[in-house]
mmCIF file of C-alpha atoms in Angstrom:
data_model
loop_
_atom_site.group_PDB
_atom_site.id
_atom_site.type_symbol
_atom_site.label_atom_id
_atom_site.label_comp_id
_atom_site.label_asym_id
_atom_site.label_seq_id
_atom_site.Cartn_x
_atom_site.Cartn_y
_atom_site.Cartn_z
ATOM 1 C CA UNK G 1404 14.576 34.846 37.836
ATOM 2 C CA UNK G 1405 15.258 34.516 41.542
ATOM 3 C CA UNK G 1406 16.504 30.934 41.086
ATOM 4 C CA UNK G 1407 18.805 32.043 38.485
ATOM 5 C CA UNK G 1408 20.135 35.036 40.480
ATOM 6 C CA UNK G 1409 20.822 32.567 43.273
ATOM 7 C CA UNK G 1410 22.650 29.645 41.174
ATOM 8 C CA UNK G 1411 24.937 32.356 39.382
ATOM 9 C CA UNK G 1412 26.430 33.188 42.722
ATOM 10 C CA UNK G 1413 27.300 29.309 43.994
ATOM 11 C CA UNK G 1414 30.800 29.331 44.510
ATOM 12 C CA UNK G 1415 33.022 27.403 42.752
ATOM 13 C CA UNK G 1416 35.926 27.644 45.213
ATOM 14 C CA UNK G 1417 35.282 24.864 47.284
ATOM 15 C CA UNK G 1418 35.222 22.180 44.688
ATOM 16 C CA UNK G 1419 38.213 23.747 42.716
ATOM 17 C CA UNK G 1420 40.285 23.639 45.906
ATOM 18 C CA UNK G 1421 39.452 19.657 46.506
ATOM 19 C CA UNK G 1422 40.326 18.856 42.865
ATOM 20 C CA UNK G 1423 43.605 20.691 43.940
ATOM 21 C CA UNK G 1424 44.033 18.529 46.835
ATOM 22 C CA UNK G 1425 42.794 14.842 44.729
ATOM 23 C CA UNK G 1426 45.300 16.424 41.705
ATOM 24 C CA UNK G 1427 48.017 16.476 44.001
ATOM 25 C CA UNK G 1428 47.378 13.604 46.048
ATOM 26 C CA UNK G 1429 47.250 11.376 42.956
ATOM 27 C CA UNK G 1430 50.378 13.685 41.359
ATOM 28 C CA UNK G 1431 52.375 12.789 44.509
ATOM 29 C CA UNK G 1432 51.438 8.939 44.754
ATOM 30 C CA UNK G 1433 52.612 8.628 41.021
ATOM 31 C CA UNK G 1434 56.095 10.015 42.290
ATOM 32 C CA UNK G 1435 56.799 7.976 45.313
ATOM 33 C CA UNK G 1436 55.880 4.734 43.124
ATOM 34 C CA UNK G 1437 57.936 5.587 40.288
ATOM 35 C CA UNK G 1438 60.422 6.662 42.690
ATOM 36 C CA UNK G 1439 61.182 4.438 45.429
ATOM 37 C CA UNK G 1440 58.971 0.966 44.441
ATOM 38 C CA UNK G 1441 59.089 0.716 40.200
ATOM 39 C CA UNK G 1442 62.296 2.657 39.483
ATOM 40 C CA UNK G 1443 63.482 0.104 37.706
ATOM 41 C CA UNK G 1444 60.558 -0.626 35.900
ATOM 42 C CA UNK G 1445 61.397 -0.700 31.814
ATOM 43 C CA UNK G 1446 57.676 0.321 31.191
ATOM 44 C CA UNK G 1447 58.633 3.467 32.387
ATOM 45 C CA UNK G 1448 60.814 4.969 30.317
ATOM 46 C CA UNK G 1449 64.020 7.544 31.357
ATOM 47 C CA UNK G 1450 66.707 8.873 29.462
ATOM 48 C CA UNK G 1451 68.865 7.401 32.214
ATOM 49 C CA UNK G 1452 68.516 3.596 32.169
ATOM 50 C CA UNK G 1453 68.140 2.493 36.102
ATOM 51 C CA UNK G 1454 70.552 -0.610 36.955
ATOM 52 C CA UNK G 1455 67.979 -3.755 37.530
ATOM 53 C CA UNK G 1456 67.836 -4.403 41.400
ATOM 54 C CA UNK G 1457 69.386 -8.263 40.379
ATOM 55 C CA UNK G 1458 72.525 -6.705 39.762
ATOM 56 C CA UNK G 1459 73.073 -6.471 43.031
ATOM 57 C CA UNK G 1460 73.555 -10.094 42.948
ATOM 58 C CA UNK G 1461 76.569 -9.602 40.546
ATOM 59 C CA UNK G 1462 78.467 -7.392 43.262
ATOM 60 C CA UNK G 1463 77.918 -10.014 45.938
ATOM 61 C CA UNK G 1464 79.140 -12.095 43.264
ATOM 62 C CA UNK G 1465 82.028 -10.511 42.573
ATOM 63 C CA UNK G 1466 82.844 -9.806 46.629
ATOM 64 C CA UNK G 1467 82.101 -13.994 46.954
ATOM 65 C CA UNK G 1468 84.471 -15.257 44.935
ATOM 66 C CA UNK G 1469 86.979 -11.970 45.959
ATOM 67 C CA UNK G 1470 87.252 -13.819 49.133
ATOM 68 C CA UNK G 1471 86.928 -17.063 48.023
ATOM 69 C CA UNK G 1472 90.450 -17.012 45.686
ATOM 70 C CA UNK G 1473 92.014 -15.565 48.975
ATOM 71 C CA UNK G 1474 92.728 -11.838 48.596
ATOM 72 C CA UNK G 1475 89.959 -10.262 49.346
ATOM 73 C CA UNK G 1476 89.206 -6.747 49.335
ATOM 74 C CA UNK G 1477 93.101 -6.846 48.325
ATOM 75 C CA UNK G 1478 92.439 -8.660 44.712
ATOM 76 C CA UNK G 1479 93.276 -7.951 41.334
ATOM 77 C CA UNK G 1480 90.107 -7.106 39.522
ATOM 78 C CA UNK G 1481 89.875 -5.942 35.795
ATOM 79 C CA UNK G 1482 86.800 -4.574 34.703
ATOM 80 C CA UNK G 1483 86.830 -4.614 30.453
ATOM 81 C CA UNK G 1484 83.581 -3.962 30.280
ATOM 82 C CA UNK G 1485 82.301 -0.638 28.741
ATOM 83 C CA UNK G 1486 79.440 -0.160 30.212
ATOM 84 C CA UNK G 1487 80.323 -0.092 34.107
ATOM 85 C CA UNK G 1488 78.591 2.111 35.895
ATOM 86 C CA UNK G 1489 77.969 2.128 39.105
ATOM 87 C CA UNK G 1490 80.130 -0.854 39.086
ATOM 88 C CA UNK G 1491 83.270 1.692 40.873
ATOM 89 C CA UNK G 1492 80.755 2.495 42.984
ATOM 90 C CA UNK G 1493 80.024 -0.961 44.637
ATOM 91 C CA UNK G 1494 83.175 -1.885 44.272
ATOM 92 C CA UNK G 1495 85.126 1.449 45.710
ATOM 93 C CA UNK G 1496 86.384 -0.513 48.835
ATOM 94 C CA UNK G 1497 88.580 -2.725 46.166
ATOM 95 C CA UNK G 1498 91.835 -0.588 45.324
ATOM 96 C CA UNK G 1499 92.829 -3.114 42.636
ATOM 97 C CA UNK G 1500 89.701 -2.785 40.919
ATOM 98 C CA UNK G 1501 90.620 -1.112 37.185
ATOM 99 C CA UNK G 1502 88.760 -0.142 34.646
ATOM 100 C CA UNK G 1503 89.401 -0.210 30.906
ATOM 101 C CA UNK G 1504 86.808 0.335 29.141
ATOM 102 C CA UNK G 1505 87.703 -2.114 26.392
ATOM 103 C CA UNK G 1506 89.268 -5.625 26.233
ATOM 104 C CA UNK G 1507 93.021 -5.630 26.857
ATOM 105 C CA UNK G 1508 95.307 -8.377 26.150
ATOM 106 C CA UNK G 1509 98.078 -8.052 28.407
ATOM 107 C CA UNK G 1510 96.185 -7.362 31.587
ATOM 108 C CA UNK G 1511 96.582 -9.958 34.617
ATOM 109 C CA UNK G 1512 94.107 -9.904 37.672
ATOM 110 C CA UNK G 1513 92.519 -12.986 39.913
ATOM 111 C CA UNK G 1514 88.953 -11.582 38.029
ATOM 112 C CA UNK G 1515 87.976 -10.145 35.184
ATOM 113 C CA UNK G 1516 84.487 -8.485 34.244
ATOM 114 C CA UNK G 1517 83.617 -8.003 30.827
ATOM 115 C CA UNK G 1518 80.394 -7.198 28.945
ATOM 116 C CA UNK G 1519 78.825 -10.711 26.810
ATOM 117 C CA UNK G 1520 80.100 -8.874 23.717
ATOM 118 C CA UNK G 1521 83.466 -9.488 24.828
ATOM 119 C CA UNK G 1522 82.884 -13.240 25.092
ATOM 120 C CA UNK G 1523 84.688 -14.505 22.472
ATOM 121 C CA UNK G 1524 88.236 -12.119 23.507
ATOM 122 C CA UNK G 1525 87.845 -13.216 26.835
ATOM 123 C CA UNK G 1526 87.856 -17.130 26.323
ATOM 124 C CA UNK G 1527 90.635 -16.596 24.102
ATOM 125 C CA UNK G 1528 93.054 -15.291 26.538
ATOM 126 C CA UNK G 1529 91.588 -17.139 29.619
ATOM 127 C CA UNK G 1530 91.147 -20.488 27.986
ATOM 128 C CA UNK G 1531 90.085 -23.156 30.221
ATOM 129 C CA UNK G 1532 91.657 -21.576 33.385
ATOM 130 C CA UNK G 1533 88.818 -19.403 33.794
ATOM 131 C CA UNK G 1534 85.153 -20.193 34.406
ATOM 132 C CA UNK G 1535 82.051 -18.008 33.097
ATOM 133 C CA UNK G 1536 79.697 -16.509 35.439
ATOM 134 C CA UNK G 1537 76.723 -14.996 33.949
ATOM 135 C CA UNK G 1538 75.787 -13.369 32.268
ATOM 136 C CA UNK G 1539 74.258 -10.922 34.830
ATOM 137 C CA UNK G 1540 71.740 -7.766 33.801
ATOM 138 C CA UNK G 1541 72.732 -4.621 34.665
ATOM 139 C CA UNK G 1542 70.382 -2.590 32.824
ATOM 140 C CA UNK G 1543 68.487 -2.626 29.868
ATOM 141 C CA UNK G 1544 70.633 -4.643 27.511
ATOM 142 C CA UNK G 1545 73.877 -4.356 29.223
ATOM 143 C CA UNK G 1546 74.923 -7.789 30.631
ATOM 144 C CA UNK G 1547 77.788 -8.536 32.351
ATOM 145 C CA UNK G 1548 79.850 -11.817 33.288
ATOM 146 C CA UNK G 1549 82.308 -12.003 36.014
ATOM 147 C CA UNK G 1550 85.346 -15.179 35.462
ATOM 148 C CA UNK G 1551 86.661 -16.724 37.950
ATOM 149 C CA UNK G 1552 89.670 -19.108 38.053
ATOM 150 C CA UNK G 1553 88.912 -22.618 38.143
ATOM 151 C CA UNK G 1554 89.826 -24.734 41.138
ATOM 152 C CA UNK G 1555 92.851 -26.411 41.077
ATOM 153 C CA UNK G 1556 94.417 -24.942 37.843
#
């Protein structure tokens, strides 16, 4: 009976505090992976669909052949694609930068941007004047394609 008496009063406070501390630890680790090195991950699903770190290639991209065509920061570009976001954001220092949201016909820029949907619109009015970039992945399924005029025309 004395061995029981002494095993029903071993505290249980110690161990439940280190599982606190392991919980936590492993709780926390999760967080800063998911946050700051796999946030773009598509195993890891969010309602919010992060934009793939490659589309940062797009907005150099886009700033590339901005300079290239001459005007810079100071050119015409029109953005038909619908899904844009956080396209205004990169491109914020580019106050001819517009956004429809849909194709439009009678819209003139030095680029355009349009989703691969809008393919078929887009060589239509650009013909052969314009060459296709991309398509580029923005996020999930969302690809984008930047055209640029051809040299010489």
């Amino acid at each position: 009976e004395l061995a029981s008496l002494r095993l029903g009063r071993v505290s249980l406070k110690g161990p439940a505090i280190a599982l606190v501390f392991v919980a936590s630890g492993y709780a926390l680790n999760q967080s800063r992976v998911l946050e700051t090195v796999r946030y773009d991950d598509e195993d890891h699903p969010y309602i919010y669909a992060h934009t793939q770190r490659s589309f940062l290639a797009f907005v150099k991209l886009v700033e590339d052949n901005a300079l290239k065509i001459g005007p810079g920061r100071n050119a015409g570009i029109a953005i038909f694609a619908r899904e844009n976001w956080p396209l205004p954001w990169y491109l914020r220092n580019y106050p001819r930068a517009g956004y429809w949201g849909d194709f439009k016909e009678g819209v003139d820029a030095d680029l355009y941007v349009s989703s691969v949907e809008q393919d078929p619109q887009m060589i239509a009015k650009l013909g052969s004047r314009y060459e296709r970039l991309g398509p580029y992945n923005m996020r999930g399924v969302v690809n984008l394609v930047l055209w640029v005029p051809r040299p010489g025309l």
